[in-house]
Coordinates of N, CA and C in Angstrom, one line a residue:
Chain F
X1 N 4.9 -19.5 27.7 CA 5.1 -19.1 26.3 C 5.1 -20.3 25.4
X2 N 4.8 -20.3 24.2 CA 4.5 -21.4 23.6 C 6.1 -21.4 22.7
X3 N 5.7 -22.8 22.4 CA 7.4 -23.3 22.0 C 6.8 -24.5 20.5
X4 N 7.3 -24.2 19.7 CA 7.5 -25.1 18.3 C 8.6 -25.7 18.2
X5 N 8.1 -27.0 17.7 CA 9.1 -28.8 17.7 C 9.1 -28.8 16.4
X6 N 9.4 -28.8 15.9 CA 9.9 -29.5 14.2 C 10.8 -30.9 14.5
X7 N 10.4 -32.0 13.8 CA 11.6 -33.4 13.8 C 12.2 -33.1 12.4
X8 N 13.1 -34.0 12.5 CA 13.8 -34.6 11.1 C 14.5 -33.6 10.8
X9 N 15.3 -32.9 11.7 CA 15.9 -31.5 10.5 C 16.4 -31.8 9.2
X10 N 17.0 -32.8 8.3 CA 17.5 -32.5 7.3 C 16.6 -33.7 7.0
X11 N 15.9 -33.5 5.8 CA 15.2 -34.4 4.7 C 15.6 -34.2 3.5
X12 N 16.2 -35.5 3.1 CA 16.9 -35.7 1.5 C 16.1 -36.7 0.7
X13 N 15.1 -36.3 -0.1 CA 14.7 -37.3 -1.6 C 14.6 -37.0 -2.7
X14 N 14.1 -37.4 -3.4 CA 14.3 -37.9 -4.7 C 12.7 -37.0 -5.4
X15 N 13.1 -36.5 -6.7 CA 12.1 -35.6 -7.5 C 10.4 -36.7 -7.6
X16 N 9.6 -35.7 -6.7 CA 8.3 -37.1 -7.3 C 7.7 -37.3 -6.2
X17 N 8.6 -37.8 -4.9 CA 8.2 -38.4 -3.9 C 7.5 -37.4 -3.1
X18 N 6.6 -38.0 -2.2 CA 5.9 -36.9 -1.2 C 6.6 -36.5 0.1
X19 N 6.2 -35.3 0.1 CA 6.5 -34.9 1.3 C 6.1 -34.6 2.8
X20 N 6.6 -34.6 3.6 CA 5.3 -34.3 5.2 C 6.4 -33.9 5.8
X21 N 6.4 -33.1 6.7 CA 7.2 -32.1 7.9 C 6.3 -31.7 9.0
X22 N 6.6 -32.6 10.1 CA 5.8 -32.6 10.6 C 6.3 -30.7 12.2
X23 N 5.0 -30.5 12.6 CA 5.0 -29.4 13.2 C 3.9 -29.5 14.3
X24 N 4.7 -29.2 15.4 CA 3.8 -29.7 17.0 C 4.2 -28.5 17.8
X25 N 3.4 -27.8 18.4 CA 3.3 -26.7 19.4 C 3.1 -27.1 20.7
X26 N 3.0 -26.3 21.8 CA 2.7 -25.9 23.1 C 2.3 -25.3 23.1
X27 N 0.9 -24.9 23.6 CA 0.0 -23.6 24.0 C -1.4 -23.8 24.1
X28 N -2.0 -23.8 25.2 CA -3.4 -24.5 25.1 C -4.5 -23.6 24.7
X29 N -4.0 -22.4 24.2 CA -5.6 -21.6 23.8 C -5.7 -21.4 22.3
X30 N -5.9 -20.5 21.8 CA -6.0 -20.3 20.4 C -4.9 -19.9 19.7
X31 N -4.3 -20.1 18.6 CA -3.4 -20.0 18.0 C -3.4 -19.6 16.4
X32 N -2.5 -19.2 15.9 CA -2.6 -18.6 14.4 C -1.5 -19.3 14.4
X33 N -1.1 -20.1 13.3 CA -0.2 -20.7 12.9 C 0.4 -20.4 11.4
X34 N 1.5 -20.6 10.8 CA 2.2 -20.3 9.9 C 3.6 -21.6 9.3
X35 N 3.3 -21.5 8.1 CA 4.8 -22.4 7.4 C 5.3 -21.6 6.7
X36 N 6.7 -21.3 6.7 CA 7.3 -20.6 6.1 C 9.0 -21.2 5.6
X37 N 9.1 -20.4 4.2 CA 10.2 -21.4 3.5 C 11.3 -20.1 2.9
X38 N 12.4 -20.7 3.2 CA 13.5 -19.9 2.5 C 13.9 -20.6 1.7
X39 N 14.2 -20.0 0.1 CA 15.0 -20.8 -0.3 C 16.4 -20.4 -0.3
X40 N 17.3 -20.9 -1.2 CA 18.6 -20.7 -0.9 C 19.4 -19.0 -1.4
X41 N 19.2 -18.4 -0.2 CA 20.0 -17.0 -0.8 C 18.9 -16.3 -0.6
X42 N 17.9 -16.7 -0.6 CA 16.7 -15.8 0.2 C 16.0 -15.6 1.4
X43 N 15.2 -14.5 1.1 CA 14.3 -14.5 2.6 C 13.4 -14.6 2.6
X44 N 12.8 -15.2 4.2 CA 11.6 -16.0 4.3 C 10.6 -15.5 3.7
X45 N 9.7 -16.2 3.5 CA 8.6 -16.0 2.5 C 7.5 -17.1 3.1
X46 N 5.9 -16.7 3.5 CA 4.9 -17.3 3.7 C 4.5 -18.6 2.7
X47 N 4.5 -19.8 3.0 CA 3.9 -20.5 2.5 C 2.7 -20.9 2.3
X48 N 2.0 -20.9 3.8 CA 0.6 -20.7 3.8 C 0.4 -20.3 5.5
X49 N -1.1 -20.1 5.6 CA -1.3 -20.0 7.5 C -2.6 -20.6 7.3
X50 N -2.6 -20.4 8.8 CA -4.3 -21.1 10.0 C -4.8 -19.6 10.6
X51 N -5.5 -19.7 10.6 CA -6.2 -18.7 11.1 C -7.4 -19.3 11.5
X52 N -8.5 -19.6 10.9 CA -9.5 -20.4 11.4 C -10.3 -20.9 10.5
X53 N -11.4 -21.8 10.5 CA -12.0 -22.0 9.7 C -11.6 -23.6 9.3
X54 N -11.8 -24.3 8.0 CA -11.4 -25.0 7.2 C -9.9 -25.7 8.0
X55 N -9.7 -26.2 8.5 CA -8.5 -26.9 9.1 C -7.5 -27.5 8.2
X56 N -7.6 -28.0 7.2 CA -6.7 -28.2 5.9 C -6.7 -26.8 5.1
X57 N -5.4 -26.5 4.8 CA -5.2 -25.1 4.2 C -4.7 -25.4 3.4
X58 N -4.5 -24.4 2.4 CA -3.5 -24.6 1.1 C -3.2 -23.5 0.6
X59 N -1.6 -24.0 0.3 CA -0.8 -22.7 0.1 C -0.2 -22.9 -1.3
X60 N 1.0 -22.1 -1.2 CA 1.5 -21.8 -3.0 C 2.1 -23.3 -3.2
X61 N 2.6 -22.8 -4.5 CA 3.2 -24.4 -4.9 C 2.6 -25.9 -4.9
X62 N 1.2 -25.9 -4.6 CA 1.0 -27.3 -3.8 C 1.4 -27.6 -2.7
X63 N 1.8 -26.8 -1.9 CA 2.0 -27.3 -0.4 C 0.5 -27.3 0.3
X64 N 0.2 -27.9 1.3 CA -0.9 -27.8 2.1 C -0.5 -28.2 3.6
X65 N -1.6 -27.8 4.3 CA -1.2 -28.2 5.7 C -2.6 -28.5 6.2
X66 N -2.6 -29.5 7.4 CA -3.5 -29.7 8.3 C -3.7 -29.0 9.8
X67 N -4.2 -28.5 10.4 CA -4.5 -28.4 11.5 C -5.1 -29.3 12.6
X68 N -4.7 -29.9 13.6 CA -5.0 -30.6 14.2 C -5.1 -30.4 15.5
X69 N -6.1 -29.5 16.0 CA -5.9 -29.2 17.1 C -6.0 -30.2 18.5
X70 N -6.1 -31.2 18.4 CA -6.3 -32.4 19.9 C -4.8 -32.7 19.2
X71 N -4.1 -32.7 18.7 CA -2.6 -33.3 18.9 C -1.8 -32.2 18.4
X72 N -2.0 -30.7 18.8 CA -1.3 -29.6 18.9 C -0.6 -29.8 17.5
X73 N -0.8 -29.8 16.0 CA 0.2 -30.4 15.1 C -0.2 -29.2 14.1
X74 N 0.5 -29.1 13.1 CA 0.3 -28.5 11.9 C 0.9 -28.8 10.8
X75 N 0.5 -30.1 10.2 CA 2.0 -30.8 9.7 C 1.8 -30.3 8.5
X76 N 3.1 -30.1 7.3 CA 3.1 -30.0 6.2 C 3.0 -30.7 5.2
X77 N 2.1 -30.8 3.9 CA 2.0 -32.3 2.8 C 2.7 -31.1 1.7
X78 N 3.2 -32.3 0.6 CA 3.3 -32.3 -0.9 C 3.3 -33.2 -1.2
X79 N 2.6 -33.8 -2.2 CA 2.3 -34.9 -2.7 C 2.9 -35.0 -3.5
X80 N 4.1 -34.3 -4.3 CA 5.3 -34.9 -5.4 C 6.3 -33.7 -5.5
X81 N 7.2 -33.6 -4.9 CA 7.9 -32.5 -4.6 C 9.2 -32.7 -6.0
X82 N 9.4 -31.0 -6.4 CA 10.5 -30.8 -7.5 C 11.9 -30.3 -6.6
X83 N 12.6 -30.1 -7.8 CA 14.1 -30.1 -6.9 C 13.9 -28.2 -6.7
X84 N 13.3 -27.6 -7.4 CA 12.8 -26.5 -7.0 C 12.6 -26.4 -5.4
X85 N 12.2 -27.4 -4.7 CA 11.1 -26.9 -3.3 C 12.6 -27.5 -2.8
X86 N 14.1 -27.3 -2.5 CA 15.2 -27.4 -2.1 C 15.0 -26.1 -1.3
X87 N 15.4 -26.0 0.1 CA 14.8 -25.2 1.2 C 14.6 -25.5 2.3
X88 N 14.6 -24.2 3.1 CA 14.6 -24.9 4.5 C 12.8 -24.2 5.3
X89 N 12.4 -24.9 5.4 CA 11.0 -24.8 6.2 C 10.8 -24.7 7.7
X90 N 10.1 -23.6 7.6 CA 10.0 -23.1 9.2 C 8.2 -23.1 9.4
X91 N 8.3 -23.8 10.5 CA 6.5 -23.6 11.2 C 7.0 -22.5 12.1
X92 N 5.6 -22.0 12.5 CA 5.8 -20.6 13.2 C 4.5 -20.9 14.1
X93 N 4.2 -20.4 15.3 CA 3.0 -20.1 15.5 C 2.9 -18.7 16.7
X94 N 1.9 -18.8 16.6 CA 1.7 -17.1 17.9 C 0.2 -17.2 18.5
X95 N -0.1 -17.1 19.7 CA -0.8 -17.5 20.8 C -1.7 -16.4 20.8
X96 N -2.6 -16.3 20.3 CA -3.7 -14.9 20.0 C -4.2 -14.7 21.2
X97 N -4.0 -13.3 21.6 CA -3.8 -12.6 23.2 C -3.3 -13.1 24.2
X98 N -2.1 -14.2 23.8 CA -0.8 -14.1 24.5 C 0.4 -12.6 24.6
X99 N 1.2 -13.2 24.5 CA 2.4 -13.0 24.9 C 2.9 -12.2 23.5
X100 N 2.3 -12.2 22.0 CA 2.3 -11.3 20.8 C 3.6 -12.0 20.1
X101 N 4.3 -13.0 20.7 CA 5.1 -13.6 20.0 C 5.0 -14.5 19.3
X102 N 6.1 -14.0 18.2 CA 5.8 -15.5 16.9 C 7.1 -16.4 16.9
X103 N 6.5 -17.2 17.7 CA 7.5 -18.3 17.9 C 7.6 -19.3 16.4
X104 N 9.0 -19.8 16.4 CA 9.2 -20.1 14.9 C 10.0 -22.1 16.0
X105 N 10.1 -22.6 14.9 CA 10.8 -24.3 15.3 C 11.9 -24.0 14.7
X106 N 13.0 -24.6 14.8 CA 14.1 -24.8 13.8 C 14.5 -25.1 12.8
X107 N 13.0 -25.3 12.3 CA 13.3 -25.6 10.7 C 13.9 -27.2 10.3
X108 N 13.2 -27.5 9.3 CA 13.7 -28.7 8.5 C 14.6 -28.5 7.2
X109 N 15.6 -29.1 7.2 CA 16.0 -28.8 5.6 C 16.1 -29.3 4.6
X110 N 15.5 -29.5 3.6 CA 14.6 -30.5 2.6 C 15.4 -30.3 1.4
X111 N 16.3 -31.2 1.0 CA 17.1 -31.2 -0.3 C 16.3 -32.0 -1.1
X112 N 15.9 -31.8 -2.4 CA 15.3 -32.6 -2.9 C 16.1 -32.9 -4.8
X113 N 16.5 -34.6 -5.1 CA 17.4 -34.7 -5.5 C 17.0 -34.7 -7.1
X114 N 17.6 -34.2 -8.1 CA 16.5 -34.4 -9.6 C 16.8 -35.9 -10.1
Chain H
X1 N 8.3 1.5 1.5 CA 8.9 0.8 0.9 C 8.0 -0.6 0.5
X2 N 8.1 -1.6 -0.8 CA 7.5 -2.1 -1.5 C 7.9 -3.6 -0.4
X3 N 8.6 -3.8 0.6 CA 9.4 -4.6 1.2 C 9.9 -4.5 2.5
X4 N 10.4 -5.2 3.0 CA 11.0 -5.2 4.5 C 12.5 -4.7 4.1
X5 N 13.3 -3.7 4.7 CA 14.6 -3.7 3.7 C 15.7 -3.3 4.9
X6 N 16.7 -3.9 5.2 CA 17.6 -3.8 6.0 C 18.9 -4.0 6.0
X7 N 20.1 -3.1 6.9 CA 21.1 -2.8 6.1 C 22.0 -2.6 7.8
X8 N 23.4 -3.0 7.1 CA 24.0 -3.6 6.1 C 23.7 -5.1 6.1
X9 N 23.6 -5.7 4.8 CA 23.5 -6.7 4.4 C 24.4 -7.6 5.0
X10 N 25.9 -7.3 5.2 CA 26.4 -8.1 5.6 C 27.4 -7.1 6.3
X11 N 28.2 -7.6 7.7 CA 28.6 -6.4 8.0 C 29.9 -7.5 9.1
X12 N 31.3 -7.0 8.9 CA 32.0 -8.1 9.3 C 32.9 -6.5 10.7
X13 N 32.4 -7.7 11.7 CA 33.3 -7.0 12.8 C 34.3 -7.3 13.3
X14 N 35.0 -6.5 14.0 CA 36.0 -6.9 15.5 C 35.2 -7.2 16.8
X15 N 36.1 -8.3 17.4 CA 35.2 -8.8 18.7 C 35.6 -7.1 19.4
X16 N 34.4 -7.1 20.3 CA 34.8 -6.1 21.5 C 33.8 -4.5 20.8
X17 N 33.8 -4.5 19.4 CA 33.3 -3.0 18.6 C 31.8 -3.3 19.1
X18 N 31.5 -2.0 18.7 CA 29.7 -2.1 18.6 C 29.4 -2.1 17.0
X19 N 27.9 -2.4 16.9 CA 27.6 -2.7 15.8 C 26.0 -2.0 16.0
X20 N 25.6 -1.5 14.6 CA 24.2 -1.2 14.7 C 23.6 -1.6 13.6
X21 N 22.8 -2.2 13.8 CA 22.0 -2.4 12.3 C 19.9 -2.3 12.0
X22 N 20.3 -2.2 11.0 CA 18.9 -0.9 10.7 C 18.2 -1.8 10.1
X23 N 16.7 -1.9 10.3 CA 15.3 -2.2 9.6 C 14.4 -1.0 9.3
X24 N 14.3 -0.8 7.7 CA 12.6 -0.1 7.1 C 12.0 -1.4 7.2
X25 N 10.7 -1.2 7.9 CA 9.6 -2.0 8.1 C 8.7 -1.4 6.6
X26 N 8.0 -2.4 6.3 CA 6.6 -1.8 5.3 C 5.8 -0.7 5.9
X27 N 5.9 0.3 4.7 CA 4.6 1.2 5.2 C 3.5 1.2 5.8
X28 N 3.6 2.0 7.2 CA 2.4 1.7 7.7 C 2.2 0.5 8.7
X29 N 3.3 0.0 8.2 CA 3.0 -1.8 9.7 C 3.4 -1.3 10.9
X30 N 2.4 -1.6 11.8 CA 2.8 -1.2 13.4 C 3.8 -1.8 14.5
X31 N 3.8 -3.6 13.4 CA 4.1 -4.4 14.6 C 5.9 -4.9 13.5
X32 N 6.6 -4.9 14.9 CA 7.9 -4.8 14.0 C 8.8 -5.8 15.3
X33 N 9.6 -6.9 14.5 CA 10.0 -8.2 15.1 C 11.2 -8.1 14.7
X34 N 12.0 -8.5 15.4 CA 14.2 -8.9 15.5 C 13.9 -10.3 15.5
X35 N 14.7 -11.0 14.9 CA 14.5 -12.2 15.2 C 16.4 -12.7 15.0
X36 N 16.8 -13.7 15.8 CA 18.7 -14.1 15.1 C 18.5 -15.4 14.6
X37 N 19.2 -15.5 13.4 CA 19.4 -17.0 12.8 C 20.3 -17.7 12.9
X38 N 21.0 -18.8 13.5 CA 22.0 -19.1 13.6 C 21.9 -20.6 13.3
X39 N 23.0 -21.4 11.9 CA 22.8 -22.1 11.3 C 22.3 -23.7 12.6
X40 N 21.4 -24.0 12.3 CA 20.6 -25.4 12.6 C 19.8 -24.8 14.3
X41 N 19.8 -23.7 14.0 CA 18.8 -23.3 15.8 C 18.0 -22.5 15.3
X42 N 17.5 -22.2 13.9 CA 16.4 -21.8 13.8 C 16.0 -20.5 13.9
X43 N 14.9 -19.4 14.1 CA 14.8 -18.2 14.4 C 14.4 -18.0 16.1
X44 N 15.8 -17.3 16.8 CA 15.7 -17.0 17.8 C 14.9 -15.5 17.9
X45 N 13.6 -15.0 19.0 CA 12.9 -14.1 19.1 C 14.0 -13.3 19.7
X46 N 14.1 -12.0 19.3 CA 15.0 -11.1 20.1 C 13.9 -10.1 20.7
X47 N 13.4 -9.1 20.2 CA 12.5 -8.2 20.7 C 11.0 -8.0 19.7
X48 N 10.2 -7.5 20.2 CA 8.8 -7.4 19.7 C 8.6 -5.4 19.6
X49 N 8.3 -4.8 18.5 CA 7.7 -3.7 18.8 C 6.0 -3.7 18.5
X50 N 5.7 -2.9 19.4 CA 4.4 -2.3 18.8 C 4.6 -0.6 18.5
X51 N 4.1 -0.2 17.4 CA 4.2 1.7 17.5 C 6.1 1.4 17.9
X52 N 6.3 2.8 18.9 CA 7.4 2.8 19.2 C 7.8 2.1 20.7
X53 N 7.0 1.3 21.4 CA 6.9 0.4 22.7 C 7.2 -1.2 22.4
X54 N 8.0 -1.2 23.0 CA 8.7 -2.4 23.2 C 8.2 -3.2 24.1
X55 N 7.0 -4.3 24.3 CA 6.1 -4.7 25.2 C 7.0 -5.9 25.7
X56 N 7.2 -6.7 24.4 CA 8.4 -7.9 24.5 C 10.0 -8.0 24.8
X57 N 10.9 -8.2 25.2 CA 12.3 -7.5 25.2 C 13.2 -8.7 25.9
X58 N 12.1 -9.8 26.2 CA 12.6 -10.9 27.1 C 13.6 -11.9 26.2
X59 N 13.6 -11.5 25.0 CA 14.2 -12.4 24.0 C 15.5 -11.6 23.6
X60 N 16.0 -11.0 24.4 CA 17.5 -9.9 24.1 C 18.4 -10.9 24.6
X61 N 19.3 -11.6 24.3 CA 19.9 -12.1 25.1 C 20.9 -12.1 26.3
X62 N 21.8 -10.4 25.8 CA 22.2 -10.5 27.5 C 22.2 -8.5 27.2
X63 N 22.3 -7.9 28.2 CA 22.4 -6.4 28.3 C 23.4 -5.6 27.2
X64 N 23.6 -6.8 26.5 CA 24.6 -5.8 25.3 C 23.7 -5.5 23.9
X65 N 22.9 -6.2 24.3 CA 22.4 -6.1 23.0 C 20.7 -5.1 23.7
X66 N 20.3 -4.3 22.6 CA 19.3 -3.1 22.8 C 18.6 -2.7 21.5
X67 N 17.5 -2.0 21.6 CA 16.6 -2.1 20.1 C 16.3 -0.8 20.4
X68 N 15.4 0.1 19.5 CA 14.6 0.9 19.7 C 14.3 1.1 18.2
X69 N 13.2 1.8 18.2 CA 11.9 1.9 17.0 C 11.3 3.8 16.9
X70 N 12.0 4.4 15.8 CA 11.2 5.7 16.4 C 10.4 6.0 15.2
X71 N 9.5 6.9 15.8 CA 8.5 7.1 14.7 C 7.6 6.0 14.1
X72 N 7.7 5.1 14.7 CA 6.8 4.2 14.6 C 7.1 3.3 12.7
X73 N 8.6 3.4 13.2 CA 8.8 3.3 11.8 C 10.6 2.5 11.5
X74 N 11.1 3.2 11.5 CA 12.9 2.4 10.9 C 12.5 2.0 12.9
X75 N 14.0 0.7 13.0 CA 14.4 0.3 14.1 C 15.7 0.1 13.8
X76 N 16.5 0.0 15.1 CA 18.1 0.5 14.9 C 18.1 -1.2 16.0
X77 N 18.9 -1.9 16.0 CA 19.3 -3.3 16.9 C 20.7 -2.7 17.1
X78 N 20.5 -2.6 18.0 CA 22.7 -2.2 18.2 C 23.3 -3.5 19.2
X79 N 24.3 -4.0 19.4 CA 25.1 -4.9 19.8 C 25.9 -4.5 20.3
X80 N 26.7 -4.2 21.7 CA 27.6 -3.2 22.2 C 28.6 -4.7 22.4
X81 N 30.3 -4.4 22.1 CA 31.4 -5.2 22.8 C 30.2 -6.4 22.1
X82 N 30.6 -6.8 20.7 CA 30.3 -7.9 20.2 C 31.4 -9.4 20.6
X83 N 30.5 -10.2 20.7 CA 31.2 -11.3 20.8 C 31.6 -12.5 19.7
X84 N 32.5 -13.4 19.2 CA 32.3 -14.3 18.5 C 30.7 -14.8 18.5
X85 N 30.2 -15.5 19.4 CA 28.9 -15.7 19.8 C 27.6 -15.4 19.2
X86 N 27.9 -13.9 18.8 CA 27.1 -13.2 18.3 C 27.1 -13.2 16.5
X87 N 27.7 -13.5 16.5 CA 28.0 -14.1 14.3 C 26.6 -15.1 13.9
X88 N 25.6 -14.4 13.5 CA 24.8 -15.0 12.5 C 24.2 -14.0 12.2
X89 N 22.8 -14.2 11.7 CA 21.8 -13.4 10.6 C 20.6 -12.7 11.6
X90 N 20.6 -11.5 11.2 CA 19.4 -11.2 12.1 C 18.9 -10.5 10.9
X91 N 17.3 -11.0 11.7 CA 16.3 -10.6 10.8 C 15.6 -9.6 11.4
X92 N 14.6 -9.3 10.6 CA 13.4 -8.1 10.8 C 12.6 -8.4 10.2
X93 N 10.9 -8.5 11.1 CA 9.9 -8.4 9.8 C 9.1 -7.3 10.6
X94 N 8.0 -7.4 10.0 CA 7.2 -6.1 10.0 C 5.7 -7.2 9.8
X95 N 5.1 -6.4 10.6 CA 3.1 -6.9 10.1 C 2.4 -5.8 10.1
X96 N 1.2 -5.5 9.7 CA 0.4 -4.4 9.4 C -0.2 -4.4 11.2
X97 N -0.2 -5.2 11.9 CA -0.4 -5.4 13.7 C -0.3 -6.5 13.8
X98 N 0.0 -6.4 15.0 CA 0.4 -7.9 16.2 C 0.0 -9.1 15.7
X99 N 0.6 -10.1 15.3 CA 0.0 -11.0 14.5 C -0.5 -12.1 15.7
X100 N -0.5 -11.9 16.8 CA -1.4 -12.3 17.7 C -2.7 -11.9 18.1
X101 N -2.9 -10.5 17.6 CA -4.2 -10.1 17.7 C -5.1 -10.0 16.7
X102 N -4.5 -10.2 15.6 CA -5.3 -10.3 14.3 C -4.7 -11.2 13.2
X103 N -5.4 -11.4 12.4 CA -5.3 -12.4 11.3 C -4.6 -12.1 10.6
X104 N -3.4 -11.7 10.8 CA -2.1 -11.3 10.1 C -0.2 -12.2 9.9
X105 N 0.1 -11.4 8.7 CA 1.2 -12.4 9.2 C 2.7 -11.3 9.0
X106 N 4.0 -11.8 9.4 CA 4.8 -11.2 9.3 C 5.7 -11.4 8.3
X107 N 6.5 -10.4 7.9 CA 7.0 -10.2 6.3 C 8.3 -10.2 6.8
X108 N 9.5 -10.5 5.9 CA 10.4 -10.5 6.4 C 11.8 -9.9 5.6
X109 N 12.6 -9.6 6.3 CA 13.7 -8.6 5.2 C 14.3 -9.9 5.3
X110 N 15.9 -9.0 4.3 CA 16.6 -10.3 3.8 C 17.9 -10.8 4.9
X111 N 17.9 -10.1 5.7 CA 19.0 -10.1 7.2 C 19.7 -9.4 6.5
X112 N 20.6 -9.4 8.0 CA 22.1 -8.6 8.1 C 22.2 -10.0 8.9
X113 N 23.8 -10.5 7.8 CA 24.6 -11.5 8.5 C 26.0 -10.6 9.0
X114 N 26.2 -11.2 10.5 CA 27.5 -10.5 11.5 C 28.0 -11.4 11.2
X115 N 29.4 -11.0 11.1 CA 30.4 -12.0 11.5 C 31.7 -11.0 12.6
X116 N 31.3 -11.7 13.6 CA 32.4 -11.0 14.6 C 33.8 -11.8 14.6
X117 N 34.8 -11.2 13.9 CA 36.0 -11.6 14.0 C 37.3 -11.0 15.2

């Protein structure tokens, strides 16, 4: 079954600065991947996905992500993050005609300070 | 429904009771997911539906806990002789199908947080 790593659970900075979260899987065949963000008092909500094609994606807010498939990765960028994007971020991924599970990481939790 | 909607929102037990708690999936979505949140461990997989078949089930954690989906539509998660253990957020989402098998993604209600006292 495939398993999602997230590092760094709690990231704390400052209004401006960029952001990366990084996201690494297990699973050697094809995969659909997902970032997903709660903010505070809410429920999860898609930030962007992989499906195929175009390996850098972009989702709402100015978030984007890369796909990397030779280092199993899907890391998350923002290039100037507001105290708005305070939230906890979840990668997800699910193993297309595997096992139909959407394995999620533990999430990072990104305070970000005005 | 315009949403994933599930109830009760928040629901405080006694160790040892049962508990049941309900997911409306979106109209029409086939593929319907439990997932438990428990603060810094992230979303644990509990069960997978397709239609009314439960293909996945390997993510229940012990025999007290049980799902079912009827009508291809609401799902009932029941927890029998709750434990302290068992106190966090469980979710539900819903996808239009298997988001393994198509280019899809899953939607998510707002949980039901347990707290087993």
């Amino acid at each position: 079954a495939q398993s999602v790593s997230q590092h760094n659970h709690h990231v704390i900075l400052s209004e401006a600065a960029s952001l990366e979260l990084g996201c690494n899987y297990s699973y050697g065949g094809t995969v659909n991947l997902f970032w997903y963000v709660q903010y505070p008092g809410q429920h999860l909500q898609l930030l962007l996905k992989y499906f195929s094609g175009d390996p850098l994606v972009k989702g709402i807010k100015g978030f984007e992500a890369e796909f990397i498939k030779s280092k199993f990765s899907f890391n998350l960028r923002k290039p100037s993050v507001q105290w708005s994007d305070t939230a906890e971020y979840f990668c997800a991924v699910n193993a297309l005609y595997g096992n139909n599970r959407l394995a999620f990481g533990k999430g990072n939790q990104v305070v970000v300070i005005p | 429904g315009a949403g994933v909607s599930q109830s009760p929102s928040n629901k405080v037990t006694e160790k040892g009771k049962d508990v049941e708690l309900r997911c409306d999936p979106i109209s029409g979505h086939t593929a319907l997911y439990w997932y438990r949140q428990s603060l810094g461990q992230g979303l644990e997989f509990l069960i997978y539906f397709q239609g009314n078949s439960a293909p996945d089930k390997s993510g229940l954690p012990s025999d007290r806990f049980s799902a079912e989906r009827t009508g291809g539509s609401v799902s009932t998660l029941t927890i029998q002789r709750t434990q302290q253990e068992d106190s966090a957020v469980y979710l539900c989402a819903s996808s239009p199908r298997n988001t393994g098998i198509g280019n899809t993604e899953a939607f998510f209600g707002q949980g039901t947080r347990l707290t087993v006292v």
